[in-house]
Amino acid sequence: MADTTAPRPFVVISGKAVHDAVHGREKELLDLVEHGYRLHGDGRTVNPPSYFLRFPEEPANRIIALPASVGGDVAVSGIKWISSFPANVDKGIPRASAVIVLNDQETGYPLACLEGSIISAVRTAASAAVAAVKLGAGRPKPARLGVVGTGLIARFVHAYLVAAGFAFEEIGLFDHSAEHARGFAGYLERADARRVTVHDDLEGLVRSADLLLFATTAGTPYVEDPNWFAHHPLVLHVSLRDLSPEVVLDSCNVVDDIEHCLKAATSVHLAEQATHNRDHVHATLYDVLTGTFTPPGDRTVVFSPFGLGVLDLVVSRHVYDRTTAGVVVDDFFHELSRYGG
C-alpha cells in the first residue's frame, strides 16, 4: 500500500518571531554554533559553494545563495538567499536582507520560510565569539576591543562577545561615517560599556586594540602595513577583504573552511594568488576546537570566516523548533494526489 503521509504544514516565521526565539539565548546559541562547526568538521554536513548573483552596473550589490544540509541531531536541509546592498544604509534601512527555506530531510518538502537577516547576524556573531574564546585561550584576556565598521553585524558580534564572557575596559571605534560611529557609541553606552572612544585614525585604533573586529563592506584591502599589528592582536576578520596579502602573510591564519574561504577575492585568497600556495592558512576553527592546532600567543592571529550555510541551518532549526508564532499556510501544498481527484 502506498504511503499517503501528508507533508508537514508550511510555516512562515517573521523577523519578530525569530528575534523572540533568539533574544536572551546567546549562551545557548554559542554552544549551538560550536556544535555546528563540530558537525561540519566531522563530515556530517553538505556545504556546497555559495552562488553569487552580481549586477554589472552596480558592482557593490550582490545576492548570495547558500545551500546546505546538516545531519546528526539537527537533521535539516535548506538554503539562505541573502542580499547585500550597501547603499541601503543611506536610505535608513540595513544593508542586508534575507530569507531562509528549510526542507524536510525525509520528504524534501519545504518546512518553513524564515526571515533570515537576524539568523545570519546571529550565526556570524556567535561564530566570531566562539573563535575569540578558542583562539584566545592561551592569551591574556583582551581589555581593549577595536571595532572597524560600526553596523548591525558589529552590534551583534559585540553582544555575543559579552555573552561569551568578555569584559572590555575600553572599546575603540572607527568608521568612515562619523554619524555611524557616534550611533554605535550610543549603543555601547546603553549596553554599559566602560569607556568608548571614536577614532579618526585607523592606524591608531589598530595599534591600540588587543582584540580587533573588522565588520565593513570593503571590497578590496585597505589595511596594508603589517607593522600596525606588531603587538600581535587577535583579529576577527568577519568582512574578509580588509587586510592586504602582506598583513595576511605576516599572520597566523585560521578559517572556517579552507575551500570556501580561499575564493571570491577574500584577503586569504589574494594571498594565495600572490604566493601560489596555501601555506599561510594554518588551520580551521575545527582544528582548534578539537585540539589538533594551538594558535601561537606571540603572533598576530587572524580568523577569517567565509560563513557556512550549515550554521544558518543550525540556528534556523533552533528557531523552527522553538517558535509557536509562525503563520501556517494551510493550502501551500495543493497538488498532492498523483492522479488528481
XYZ file of C-alpha atoms in Angstrom:
341
model
C 0.000 0.000 0.000
C 1.351 3.442 -0.921
C 2.458 5.766 1.847
C -0.051 8.637 1.919
C 1.620 10.654 4.667
C 0.958 14.341 4.024
C 3.799 16.881 4.091
C 4.159 18.858 7.280
C 2.385 22.228 7.269
C 4.379 25.030 5.689
C 5.167 27.812 8.151
C 6.231 31.418 7.610
C 8.288 32.755 10.537
C 8.623 36.536 10.742
C 11.587 38.566 11.901
C 9.746 39.374 15.123
C 9.255 35.664 15.820
C 12.919 34.970 15.005
C 14.021 37.763 17.344
C 11.862 36.411 20.153
C 13.311 32.913 19.666
C 16.953 34.014 19.892
C 16.930 37.072 22.145
C 18.395 36.365 25.560
C 19.622 32.929 24.490
C 23.100 33.987 23.424
C 24.939 31.413 25.530
C 22.756 28.617 24.180
C 23.374 29.797 20.627
C 27.131 29.991 21.206
C 27.062 26.305 22.124
C 24.799 25.555 19.166
C 27.083 27.227 16.637
C 30.114 25.447 18.077
C 28.142 22.201 17.708
C 27.525 23.128 14.060
C 31.241 23.587 13.488
C 31.910 20.190 15.011
C 29.272 18.514 12.837
C 30.853 20.146 9.783
C 34.359 19.073 10.758
C 33.132 15.544 11.455
C 31.758 15.280 7.909
C 28.097 15.356 8.982
C 27.195 18.231 6.666
C 26.963 19.084 2.981
C 28.005 22.659 2.240
C 28.349 23.403 -1.491
C 29.963 26.597 -2.741
C 27.968 29.791 -2.314
C 26.473 31.196 -5.507
C 26.851 34.919 -6.168
C 24.369 36.907 -8.222
C 26.126 40.117 -9.214
C 24.984 43.179 -11.110
C 27.453 44.610 -13.658
C 26.028 48.127 -13.384
C 26.009 48.008 -9.553
C 29.169 46.069 -8.607
C 28.801 46.793 -4.885
C 25.497 44.897 -4.770
C 25.090 41.135 -4.658
C 22.655 38.406 -3.701
C 24.112 35.126 -2.451
C 22.580 31.641 -2.300
C 23.945 29.318 0.391
C 22.524 25.777 0.067
C 23.412 23.287 2.777
C 22.401 20.159 4.664
C 23.105 19.202 8.271
C 22.888 15.690 9.682
C 23.193 14.463 13.238
C 20.651 15.760 15.701
C 19.919 18.845 13.539
C 18.703 16.864 10.502
C 17.583 19.560 8.091
C 18.421 20.895 4.642
C 17.793 24.318 3.191
C 19.075 27.468 1.596
C 19.753 31.071 2.605
C 19.101 33.750 -0.005
C 20.784 36.911 1.281
C 21.259 40.257 -0.420
C 23.869 42.891 0.322
C 23.086 46.381 -0.979
C 25.433 48.767 0.883
C 23.578 51.904 -0.267
C 20.596 50.787 1.811
C 22.341 52.282 4.830
C 21.989 55.761 3.339
C 18.271 55.059 2.904
C 17.883 54.300 6.588
C 17.490 50.511 6.265
C 20.002 47.705 6.916
C 22.447 46.698 4.217
C 21.440 43.024 4.205
C 18.102 41.253 3.914
C 17.476 37.523 3.696
C 15.105 34.606 3.734
C 15.883 31.019 4.693
C 13.944 27.995 3.478
C 14.130 24.750 5.471
C 13.435 21.367 3.861
C 12.334 18.115 5.475
C 15.157 15.559 5.332
C 12.715 12.685 4.752
C 10.443 14.070 2.014
C 12.351 17.078 0.730
C 9.230 19.214 1.144
C 9.813 22.750 2.421
C 9.014 23.113 6.100
C 9.320 26.834 6.616
C 10.395 30.190 5.271
C 12.116 32.304 7.918
C 13.230 35.914 7.921
C 16.956 35.361 7.566
C 18.872 38.545 8.339
C 18.639 38.079 12.113
C 19.605 34.411 11.818
C 22.552 35.356 9.604
C 23.692 38.010 12.082
C 23.352 35.583 14.998
C 25.389 32.849 13.393
C 28.047 35.358 12.275
C 28.284 36.862 15.738
C 28.274 33.524 17.539
C 30.936 32.212 15.151
C 33.166 35.216 15.863
C 32.655 34.928 19.624
C 33.399 31.183 19.659
C 36.571 31.893 17.683
C 37.585 34.684 20.070
C 37.251 32.333 23.033
C 39.032 29.374 21.472
C 41.776 31.270 19.632
C 42.469 33.429 22.651
C 42.666 30.585 25.166
C 46.440 30.934 25.554
C 46.451 34.729 25.684
C 45.667 37.287 28.391
C 42.001 38.266 28.360
C 41.691 41.213 25.940
C 40.991 44.512 27.686
C 40.743 46.713 24.584
C 38.364 45.942 21.722
C 38.760 47.747 18.404
C 35.779 47.813 16.028
C 36.237 48.756 12.368
C 32.835 49.185 10.728
C 30.018 50.088 13.086
C 26.924 48.463 11.602
C 24.431 45.804 12.606
C 26.900 42.917 12.404
C 29.321 44.715 14.718
C 26.482 45.232 17.203
C 25.602 41.534 17.181
C 29.262 40.493 17.498
C 29.746 42.779 20.491
C 26.644 41.338 22.185
C 27.880 37.782 21.662
C 31.386 38.625 22.862
C 29.840 39.908 26.084
C 27.700 36.763 26.348
C 30.890 34.706 25.897
C 32.399 36.350 28.976
C 34.464 39.224 27.591
C 34.513 42.421 29.638
C 36.382 45.230 27.889
C 37.898 48.148 29.745
C 37.925 50.200 26.553
C 36.271 49.960 23.149
C 37.621 51.923 20.195
C 35.558 52.612 17.097
C 36.440 53.542 13.521
C 34.033 54.132 10.660
C 34.234 56.253 7.525
C 30.909 57.720 8.641
C 31.278 59.745 11.823
C 27.496 59.596 12.227
C 27.539 55.782 12.226
C 30.411 55.692 14.706
C 28.548 58.054 17.047
C 25.419 55.936 16.734
C 27.366 52.810 17.659
C 28.933 54.638 20.588
C 25.410 55.403 21.800
C 24.518 51.716 21.588
C 27.617 50.804 23.615
C 26.801 53.355 26.282
C 23.308 51.876 26.616
C 24.969 48.444 26.852
C 27.046 49.711 29.807
C 30.406 49.733 28.031
C 33.036 51.225 30.339
C 34.926 53.563 28.027
C 34.164 54.234 24.367
C 36.454 56.209 22.043
C 35.687 57.164 18.441
C 38.935 57.254 16.457
C 39.548 59.331 13.358
C 42.811 57.470 12.707
C 42.579 53.797 11.704
C 46.235 53.070 12.465
C 45.835 54.367 15.998
C 42.811 52.150 16.559
C 44.550 49.033 15.230
C 47.662 49.622 17.333
C 45.628 50.193 20.500
C 43.449 47.045 20.420
C 44.069 43.591 21.878
C 41.054 42.192 20.007
C 40.132 43.640 16.621
C 36.837 43.232 14.772
C 36.576 44.103 11.084
C 32.904 44.272 10.043
C 32.886 46.511 6.983
C 31.572 46.371 3.428
C 35.080 46.678 1.938
C 35.554 45.030 -1.427
C 39.332 45.413 -1.603
C 42.084 45.574 1.073
C 42.978 48.936 2.572
C 44.952 47.855 5.688
C 48.364 47.254 4.181
C 51.097 47.670 6.804
C 51.952 44.590 8.915
C 53.722 46.890 11.392
C 50.332 48.111 12.611
C 49.954 44.616 14.113
C 53.360 44.492 15.825
C 51.623 43.995 19.196
C 50.120 40.726 17.817
C 46.392 41.155 18.456
C 43.670 38.596 17.815
C 41.746 39.692 14.712
C 38.163 38.731 13.857
C 38.210 39.418 10.124
C 34.469 38.968 9.603
C 34.308 41.157 6.494
C 37.098 39.135 4.857
C 38.558 41.743 2.477
C 40.086 44.444 4.694
C 43.638 43.096 5.081
C 46.309 43.141 2.387
C 48.174 39.955 1.428
C 51.208 41.368 3.251
C 49.272 41.514 6.525
C 47.844 38.049 5.937
C 51.246 36.542 5.195
C 52.677 38.088 8.363
C 49.942 36.454 10.497
C 48.739 33.066 11.685
C 45.532 32.468 9.740
C 42.578 30.365 10.847
C 39.496 29.958 8.640
C 36.138 28.241 8.968
C 36.551 26.182 5.782
C 39.602 26.338 3.525
C 37.887 25.654 0.197
C 35.140 28.167 0.869
C 37.365 30.924 2.205
C 40.026 30.869 -0.484
C 37.840 32.303 -3.226
C 35.888 35.431 -4.180
C 38.879 37.750 -3.653
C 38.994 37.407 0.111
C 42.236 38.538 1.717
C 43.406 34.956 2.227
C 42.515 34.228 -1.409
C 44.563 37.212 -2.595
C 47.477 35.922 -0.520
C 47.141 32.564 -2.266
C 47.218 34.282 -5.651
C 50.321 36.224 -4.623
C 52.244 33.179 -3.383
C 50.705 30.383 -5.478
C 50.270 28.256 -2.365
C 48.148 27.951 0.765
C 50.912 27.740 3.322
C 49.629 30.893 5.013
C 46.433 29.094 6.110
C 47.464 27.324 9.282
C 44.248 25.709 10.497
C 40.478 25.667 10.564
C 38.441 26.528 13.623
C 37.530 22.829 13.841
C 41.233 22.040 14.246
C 41.340 24.444 17.182
C 38.122 23.048 18.703
C 39.478 19.500 18.569
C 42.913 20.396 19.922
C 44.872 19.477 16.798
C 46.106 23.069 16.414
C 47.079 25.563 19.105
C 47.323 29.187 17.943
C 50.572 30.946 18.863
C 50.494 33.571 21.575
C 53.379 35.573 20.119
C 51.986 36.221 16.658
C 49.014 38.050 15.163
C 46.170 35.552 14.746
C 43.525 36.306 12.123
C 40.206 34.445 11.981
C 38.567 34.707 8.543
C 35.105 33.088 8.436
C 33.620 32.905 4.945
C 30.292 31.989 6.528
C 28.931 28.455 6.313
C 25.363 27.792 5.264
C 25.261 24.877 7.687
C 25.465 27.346 10.584
C 22.454 29.248 9.231
C 20.557 25.958 9.199
C 21.608 25.050 12.736
C 20.256 28.366 14.040
C 17.182 28.190 11.793
C 16.312 24.721 13.052
C 16.615 26.033 16.601
C 14.141 28.814 15.778
C 11.768 26.483 13.889
C 11.647 24.007 16.756
C 11.026 26.640 19.425
C 8.699 29.239 17.963
C 4.930 28.989 18.148
C 4.419 32.316 16.406
C 4.799 31.090 12.822
C 1.978 31.531 10.355
C 0.806 28.215 8.899
C -0.125 28.364 5.214
C -2.661 25.549 5.134
C -3.068 25.273 1.362
C 0.555 25.902 0.375
C 0.881 22.328 -0.983
C -2.111 21.772 -3.229
C -1.409 19.108 -5.843
C -0.832 16.146 -3.503
C -2.735 13.471 -5.396
C -0.715 11.819 -8.125
C -3.713 11.130 -10.313
C -5.930 14.028 -9.289
C -9.402 13.701 -7.834
